[in-house]
Short mmCIF file of C-alpha atoms in Angstrom, two decimals:
data_model
loop_
_atom_site.label_atom_id
_atom_site.label_comp_id
_atom_site.label_asym_id
_atom_site.label_seq_id
_atom_site.Cartn_x
_atom_site.Cartn_y
_atom_site.Cartn_z
CA UNK M 16 -31.73 52.31 -10.83
CA UNK M 17 -28.48 51.96 -9.14
CA UNK M 18 -29.95 49.25 -6.57
CA UNK M 19 -30.14 49.54 -2.71
CA UNK M 20 -26.88 50.80 -1.64
CA UNK M 21 -25.37 49.68 2.32
CA UNK M 22 -22.35 51.17 3.96
CA UNK M 23 -19.84 49.83 5.37
CA UNK M 24 -19.57 45.94 3.46
CA UNK M 25 -18.20 44.90 6.47
CA UNK M 26 -17.73 46.13 10.35
CA UNK M 27 -15.74 45.08 13.21
CA UNK M 28 -15.79 46.27 16.32
CA UNK M 29 -15.48 45.41 20.15
CA UNK M 30 -18.44 44.28 22.51
CA UNK M 31 -19.70 47.04 24.23
CA UNK M 32 -18.78 49.95 21.45
CA UNK M 33 -21.78 51.42 19.24
CA UNK M 34 -22.13 50.74 15.56
CA UNK M 35 -24.25 52.38 12.69
CA UNK M 36 -25.03 51.17 9.42
CA UNK M 37 -26.55 53.25 6.66
CA UNK M 38 -29.10 51.95 3.89
CA UNK M 39 -29.55 54.03 0.66
CA UNK M 40 -32.78 52.98 -1.17
CA UNK M 41 -33.83 52.79 -4.84
CA UNK M 42 -34.87 56.35 -5.58
CA UNK M 43 -38.55 57.11 -4.91
CA UNK M 44 -39.15 53.78 -3.08
CA UNK M 45 -41.76 54.98 -0.15
CA UNK M 46 -40.86 51.61 2.13
CA UNK M 47 -37.71 50.41 3.68
CA UNK M 48 -37.08 47.26 5.64
CA UNK M 49 -34.40 46.13 7.75
CA UNK M 50 -33.26 42.34 8.24
CA UNK M 51 -31.22 40.06 9.92
CA UNK M 52 -29.33 37.38 9.02
CA UNK M 53 -27.42 34.72 10.75
CA UNK M 54 -25.25 31.84 9.55
CA UNK M 55 -27.28 29.20 7.92
CA UNK M 56 -30.40 30.86 8.64
CA UNK M 57 -33.05 33.02 6.60
CA UNK M 58 -33.41 36.56 7.07
CA UNK M 59 -35.20 37.70 9.99
CA UNK M 60 -37.54 40.88 9.95
CA UNK M 61 -36.34 43.82 11.85
CA UNK M 62 -38.26 46.91 11.19
CA UNK M 63 -40.22 48.64 8.12
CA UNK M 64 -40.54 52.44 7.39
CA UNK M 65 -43.42 54.04 5.34
CA UNK M 66 -41.54 57.00 3.92
CA UNK M 67 -40.09 58.35 7.23
CA UNK M 68 -42.70 56.82 9.65
CA UNK M 69 -41.16 53.26 11.53
CA UNK M 70 -44.62 51.37 11.25
CA UNK M 71 -43.54 48.00 12.80
CA UNK M 72 -40.66 46.62 15.17
CA UNK M 73 -39.60 43.13 15.75
CA UNK M 74 -39.43 41.79 19.11
CA UNK M 75 -35.67 41.12 18.04
CA UNK M 76 -35.28 44.82 17.80
CA UNK M 77 -34.13 45.27 21.28
CA UNK M 78 -33.82 48.95 23.13
CA UNK M 79 -30.25 48.93 22.12
CA UNK M 80 -31.15 49.11 18.51
CA UNK M 81 -32.81 52.14 16.98
CA UNK M 82 -33.59 52.91 13.26
CA UNK M 83 -34.57 56.15 11.80
CA UNK M 84 -35.43 57.46 8.21
CA UNK M 85 -35.52 60.85 8.13
CA UNK M 86 -37.30 63.05 5.52
CA UNK M 87 -37.96 59.32 4.06
CA UNK M 88 -34.95 58.95 2.49
CA UNK M 89 -31.81 57.11 3.50
CA UNK M 90 -32.12 55.03 6.90
CA UNK M 91 -29.73 54.40 9.61
CA UNK M 92 -29.71 51.26 12.15
CA UNK M 93 -28.05 51.76 15.37
CA UNK M 94 -26.88 49.53 17.69
CA UNK M 95 -25.64 50.83 20.83
CA UNK M 96 -23.24 48.39 23.47
CA UNK M 97 -22.66 45.66 20.85
CA UNK M 98 -22.86 42.17 22.18
CA UNK M 99 -21.08 39.27 20.45
CA UNK M 100 -25.10 38.03 19.73
CA UNK M 101 -25.58 40.95 17.65
CA UNK M 102 -22.78 39.48 15.07
CA UNK M 103 -24.87 38.78 11.64
CA UNK M 104 -25.28 40.15 8.57
CA UNK M 105 -27.75 43.11 8.39
CA UNK M 106 -29.89 43.69 5.22
CA UNK M 107 -31.72 46.68 4.06
CA UNK M 108 -34.63 46.53 1.31
CA UNK M 109 -37.04 48.77 -0.37
CA UNK M 110 -39.78 48.97 -2.26
CA UNK M 111 -41.99 50.77 -4.48
CA UNK M 112 -45.56 49.87 -2.48
CA UNK M 113 -48.54 52.10 -3.20
CA UNK M 114 -51.37 51.11 -0.75
CA UNK M 115 -51.49 47.35 -0.24
CA UNK M 116 -48.92 45.01 -0.16
CA UNK M 117 -50.21 42.91 -3.37
CA UNK M 118 -47.53 42.07 -5.47
CA UNK M 119 -44.88 43.74 -3.65
CA UNK M 120 -41.20 43.29 -4.94
CA UNK M 121 -38.71 43.70 -2.22
CA UNK M 122 -35.21 44.94 -3.72
CA UNK M 123 -32.35 44.12 -1.34
CA UNK M 124 -28.57 45.48 -0.91
CA UNK M 125 -25.82 43.12 -0.42
CA UNK M 126 -25.75 43.66 3.48
CA UNK M 127 -23.64 45.12 6.29
CA UNK M 128 -21.54 42.32 8.15
CA UNK M 129 -21.33 42.84 11.54
CA UNK M 130 -18.76 41.21 13.78
CA UNK M 131 -18.50 41.84 17.24
CA UNK M 132 -15.38 40.35 18.92
CA UNK T 21 -48.62 34.19 7.63
CA UNK T 22 -48.98 30.82 6.68
CA UNK T 23 -45.66 28.69 7.00
CA UNK T 24 -43.89 27.17 3.94
CA UNK T 25 -41.93 23.74 3.91
CA UNK T 26 -39.49 22.96 1.29
CA UNK T 27 -36.81 20.57 0.99
CA UNK T 28 -33.53 21.32 2.74
CA UNK T 29 -30.88 20.79 -0.58
CA UNK T 30 -31.43 19.86 -4.12
CA UNK T 31 -29.04 19.13 -6.82
CA UNK T 32 -29.49 19.77 -10.69
CA UNK T 33 -27.63 19.40 -13.72
CA UNK T 34 -26.45 22.28 -15.51
CA UNK T 35 -28.94 22.99 -18.62
CA UNK T 36 -31.71 21.07 -17.50
CA UNK T 37 -34.81 22.12 -15.81
CA UNK T 38 -34.86 22.48 -11.88
CA UNK T 39 -38.41 21.80 -10.14
CA UNK T 40 -38.07 23.25 -6.65
CA UNK T 41 -41.32 22.25 -4.67
CA UNK T 42 -43.10 24.10 -1.96
CA UNK T 43 -45.64 23.10 0.55
CA UNK T 44 -47.94 26.00 2.06
CA UNK T 45 -50.90 23.87 3.10
CA UNK T 46 -52.05 26.46 5.37
CA UNK T 47 -52.80 29.10 2.73
CA UNK T 48 -55.26 31.41 2.76
CA UNK T 49 -57.37 33.00 0.34
CA UNK T 50 -55.29 36.61 0.70
CA UNK T 51 -51.73 35.20 0.62
CA UNK T 52 -49.75 35.40 -2.38
CA UNK T 53 -46.82 32.92 -2.79
CA UNK T 54 -43.32 34.61 -3.72
CA UNK T 55 -40.20 33.47 -4.39
CA UNK T 56 -36.56 34.85 -3.43
CA UNK T 57 -33.23 33.50 -3.88
CA UNK T 58 -29.89 34.61 -2.37
CA UNK T 59 -26.68 33.87 -3.90
CA UNK T 60 -23.61 33.51 -1.65
CA UNK T 61 -22.52 36.76 -0.02
CA UNK T 62 -25.72 38.74 -1.65
CA UNK T 63 -28.99 40.05 -0.38
CA UNK T 64 -32.33 37.81 -1.36
CA UNK T 65 -33.77 38.46 -4.87
CA UNK T 66 -36.88 38.59 -6.03
CA UNK T 67 -37.66 35.85 -8.53
CA UNK T 68 -41.66 35.74 -9.16
CA UNK T 69 -44.88 35.77 -7.21
CA UNK T 70 -48.25 34.62 -7.84
CA UNK T 71 -51.71 34.16 -6.37
CA UNK T 72 -53.47 31.29 -8.00
CA UNK T 73 -52.94 31.41 -11.83
CA UNK T 74 -49.76 30.21 -13.14
CA UNK T 75 -46.74 32.62 -13.64
CA UNK T 76 -43.67 32.98 -15.78
CA UNK T 77 -41.09 36.03 -16.28
CA UNK T 78 -38.06 36.07 -17.82
CA UNK T 79 -36.53 33.96 -14.69
CA UNK T 80 -38.44 31.23 -13.84
CA UNK T 81 -41.93 29.86 -14.10
CA UNK T 82 -44.29 29.58 -10.91
CA UNK T 83 -46.86 26.72 -10.99
CA UNK T 84 -49.50 26.82 -8.30
CA UNK T 85 -51.54 23.85 -7.48
CA UNK T 86 -55.51 24.39 -7.65
CA UNK T 87 -56.12 24.08 -3.99
CA UNK T 88 -53.15 26.34 -3.96
CA UNK T 89 -51.44 24.02 -1.05
CA UNK T 90 -48.52 23.83 -3.04
CA UNK T 91 -46.21 25.40 -5.73
CA UNK T 92 -43.25 24.52 -8.08
CA UNK T 93 -40.56 27.15 -9.03
CA UNK T 94 -39.31 25.98 -12.58
CA UNK T 95 -36.03 27.38 -13.68
CA UNK T 96 -36.26 26.11 -17.10
CA UNK T 97 -32.19 25.91 -18.18
CA UNK T 98 -30.58 25.87 -15.30
CA UNK T 99 -26.89 27.30 -15.29
CA UNK T 100 -24.06 27.26 -12.57
CA UNK T 101 -25.09 31.00 -11.69
CA UNK T 102 -28.39 29.83 -10.25
CA UNK T 103 -26.66 28.20 -7.42
CA UNK T 104 -28.15 29.56 -4.36
CA UNK T 105 -30.56 29.40 -1.27
CA UNK T 106 -34.29 29.65 -2.89
CA UNK T 107 -37.01 30.61 -0.44
CA UNK T 108 -40.85 30.04 -0.99
CA UNK T 109 -42.73 32.25 1.11
CA UNK T 110 -46.53 33.13 1.51
CA UNK T 111 -47.61 36.64 2.35
CA UNK T 112 -50.86 38.19 2.86
CA UNK T 113 -51.52 41.51 0.69
CA UNK T 114 -53.50 43.08 3.40
CA UNK T 115 -52.41 42.33 6.82
CA UNK T 116 -51.30 44.99 8.92
CA UNK T 117 -47.59 44.92 10.15
CA UNK T 118 -47.14 42.91 6.78
CA UNK T 119 -43.62 41.41 6.23
CA UNK T 120 -42.02 38.67 4.16
CA UNK T 121 -41.17 36.08 6.36
CA UNK T 122 -38.19 33.46 5.44
CA UNK T 123 -37.78 30.26 6.24
CA UNK T 124 -34.79 27.74 5.77
CA UNK T 125 -35.18 27.75 2.09
CA UNK T 126 -33.88 24.96 -0.41
CA UNK T 127 -30.29 24.72 -0.99
CA UNK T 128 -29.76 24.41 -4.67
CA UNK T 129 -26.50 23.26 -6.34
CA UNK T 130 -26.48 23.52 -10.37
CA UNK T 131 -23.55 20.85 -11.25
CA UNK T 132 -21.54 21.09 -14.23
#
C-alpha cells in the first residue's frame, strides 16, 4: 500500500492555458473521487468514478473540466482555458468500496496545488 | 446528507485528552458519523466512523449519543502532531450519488 499518488504537487499556469493532473489510486481500489479545496474551506466534491464509469459530477464541474479514468486505474483531471478562480488544491481519493457505501473509508492523496496567474 | 455543526477552533494541552464535539441533530437512520482530519498541506485522513454504537480504534474514540443527534471525538493523549482541522461528516450508506460532504471543521491546536 503506497497510498494515493498525485502529480504534479504544484502547478503554476497562466490564465487561458490548459492543465492536466494525474491521480494514481491505491492498487485495486475501485472507487476514485476528485475534490477541490480553496484556502480556509473544506474540500468540495467534484466527481466520482466506480471503476472506469463516471457516476456523478458536481455542478462545480463546469464544461471546462473533464475527468477520465481509463481502464479503471489512474485518473486524470483536465481544466481547459483556466481562470484565476480555478486556483485551488485538487485532491484525489480512492476507496475499496464494494456495493453499498456503509463504512467506506476514503484515502486521500496530498493534492495538486494549482495557481493561475 | 445531514448538516453538522462544529466549533470553529479549540486548543488543548499536549498529553491531555482532546474532546471534539459535533452536532448533527437532523441525522437520519441510514447515516453514519465520520471523522476525518487534515494536517496542514496534506489531504484529509480518515480517523473513525460509527452508526450508533461507540467505536474505538488506534487513533481515537467516537461517542455517539443515544438519540444520535450529537457525537464526540476523543483523542486520548493529544500530541503536537494532532494539530489539524477535524471534520465531522454524516453520510448516508445507501443514497445514490453518495459522497462525503465536508463542512468547515474544527481547527485544533495542541499546545506544549
